[in-house]
Amino acid sequence: MFSERLKNNATGILNRIENHPFVTGIAAGKVPNKALVFYVEQDFNYLTAFAKVYAGAIQKCASRDDMRFFYQQLGFTLDDEVLAHQIFCDVAGEKYEEHQRADQAPMTYLYNEHMYNAMRTGDLIDVLAALAPCPWTYNEIGKKMISENANSTLNPFKNWIEFYGEDDSVEQMFTMIDREAGKYSDEELDQVEQRFLKSCELEWEFWEQAFYQKDWHFKNSN
Ligand SMILES: Cc1ncc(C[n+]2csc(CCO)c2C)c(N)n1
């Protein structure tokens, strides 16, 4: 299966994500407030782009069932993921409403543009490949934490861990990817794989960016 190849070739990156200090901090119930706030500000921006790419994907669908999947996921992204942000804000003692207007930091810009590029220049399979690492890596992170009992009632991130660890919507994405993959040559599938791996790498960059609050170097210099 093509999706197995994607996952296999991304295991190295997934490993690095699972061992990133931001992610191990969630499991341990301890992440610096600055990192949580930077993450929420950037993720609010990222999820807005993500929802628009879902809307673009709908235009590439051949069936109403596929359209319905994206439509449901679009609703999840707009309405339910705020819960994950709310948890981070609660732990940091911050008001969520005050962190919804930030400019895009470099990696947010790069990740958003990477997804827009797939939407603009690719087929349905290209869009799916650019999007799938988002639910895939989060679901893997959450499942691993649950298997290690990191979701104890003592952990302030318990609900965050269960929210992502129990969301297995990515399986539907991989099923669609495998179905679409039958229409393409090996060379074309190599390109699809590159889109997938870039998004996996950008997932790692997103944690890294928030953990160290990496912004544009010359943002405030004029
Ligand atoms: C940088 C970043 N990557 C992944 C997610 C998780 N996520 C975003 S949208 C979505 C639902 C997909 O249908 C999931 C699981 C995030 N919040 N931020």
mmCIF file of N, CA, C and O in Angstrom, residues 13-20 23-24 137 140-141 144-145:
data_model
loop_
_atom_site.group_PDB
_atom_site.id
_atom_site.type_symbol
_atom_site.label_atom_id
_atom_site.label_comp_id
_atom_site.label_asym_id
_atom_site.label_seq_id
_atom_site.Cartn_x
_atom_site.Cartn_y
_atom_site.Cartn_z
ATOM 1 N N ILE A 13 11.306 10.917 11.018
ATOM 2 C CA ILE A 13 10.827 12.255 11.405
ATOM 3 C C ILE A 13 9.831 12.121 12.563
ATOM 4 O O ILE A 13 9.885 12.896 13.530
ATOM 5 N N LEU A 14 8.939 11.132 12.481
ATOM 6 C CA LEU A 14 7.953 10.937 13.558
ATOM 7 C C LEU A 14 8.661 10.717 14.901
ATOM 8 O O LEU A 14 8.266 11.261 15.925
ATOM 9 N N ASN A 15 9.735 9.935 14.842
ATOM 10 C CA ASN A 15 10.527 9.694 16.050
ATOM 11 C C ASN A 15 11.073 10.970 16.647
ATOM 12 O O ASN A 15 11.053 11.173 17.866
ATOM 13 N N ARG A 16 11.576 11.834 15.756
ATOM 14 C CA ARG A 16 12.134 13.116 16.224
ATOM 15 C C ARG A 16 11.032 13.989 16.820
ATOM 16 O O ARG A 16 11.260 14.732 17.779
ATOM 17 N N ILE A 17 9.831 13.923 16.234
ATOM 18 C CA ILE A 17 8.702 14.704 16.772
ATOM 19 C C ILE A 17 8.345 14.182 18.162
ATOM 20 O O ILE A 17 8.175 14.947 19.112
ATOM 21 N N GLU A 18 8.251 12.846 18.273
ATOM 22 C CA GLU A 18 7.853 12.258 19.564
ATOM 23 C C GLU A 18 8.862 12.567 20.673
ATOM 24 O O GLU A 18 8.498 12.576 21.847
ATOM 25 N N ASN A 19 10.110 12.805 20.272
ATOM 26 C CA ASN A 19 11.137 13.097 21.276
ATOM 27 C C ASN A 19 11.465 14.577 21.397
ATOM 28 O O ASN A 19 12.419 14.955 22.084
ATOM 29 N N HIS A 20 10.677 15.411 20.708
ATOM 30 C CA HIS A 20 10.925 16.855 20.799
ATOM 31 C C HIS A 20 10.580 17.330 22.224
ATOM 32 O O HIS A 20 9.587 16.868 22.802
ATOM 33 N N VAL A 23 7.003 18.155 22.946
ATOM 34 C CA VAL A 23 6.093 16.998 22.979
ATOM 35 C C VAL A 23 6.325 16.155 24.236
ATOM 36 O O VAL A 23 5.356 15.757 24.908
ATOM 37 N N THR A 24 7.571 15.933 24.601
ATOM 38 C CA THR A 24 7.828 15.173 25.834
ATOM 39 C C THR A 24 7.375 15.990 27.050
ATOM 40 O O THR A 24 6.967 15.435 28.064
ATOM 41 N N THR A 137 0.545 12.738 12.612
ATOM 42 C CA THR A 137 1.554 12.855 13.680
ATOM 43 C C THR A 137 0.883 13.135 15.029
ATOM 44 O O THR A 137 1.318 12.598 16.045
ATOM 45 N N GLU A 140 -0.527 9.896 16.363
ATOM 46 C CA GLU A 140 0.562 9.020 16.833
ATOM 47 C C GLU A 140 1.103 9.512 18.179
ATOM 48 O O GLU A 140 1.336 8.714 19.092
ATOM 49 N N ILE A 141 1.291 10.828 18.282
ATOM 50 C CA ILE A 141 1.770 11.406 19.550
ATOM 51 C C ILE A 141 0.796 11.052 20.682
ATOM 52 O O ILE A 141 1.188 10.573 21.749
ATOM 53 N N LYS A 144 0.712 7.289 21.625
ATOM 54 C CA LYS A 144 1.921 6.895 22.363
ATOM 55 C C LYS A 144 1.811 7.351 23.821
ATOM 56 O O LYS A 144 2.110 6.592 24.746
ATOM 57 N N MET A 145 1.354 8.580 24.003
ATOM 58 C CA MET A 145 1.235 9.107 25.369
ATOM 59 C C MET A 145 0.209 8.305 26.172
ATOM 60 O O MET A 145 0.427 8.019 27.350
#
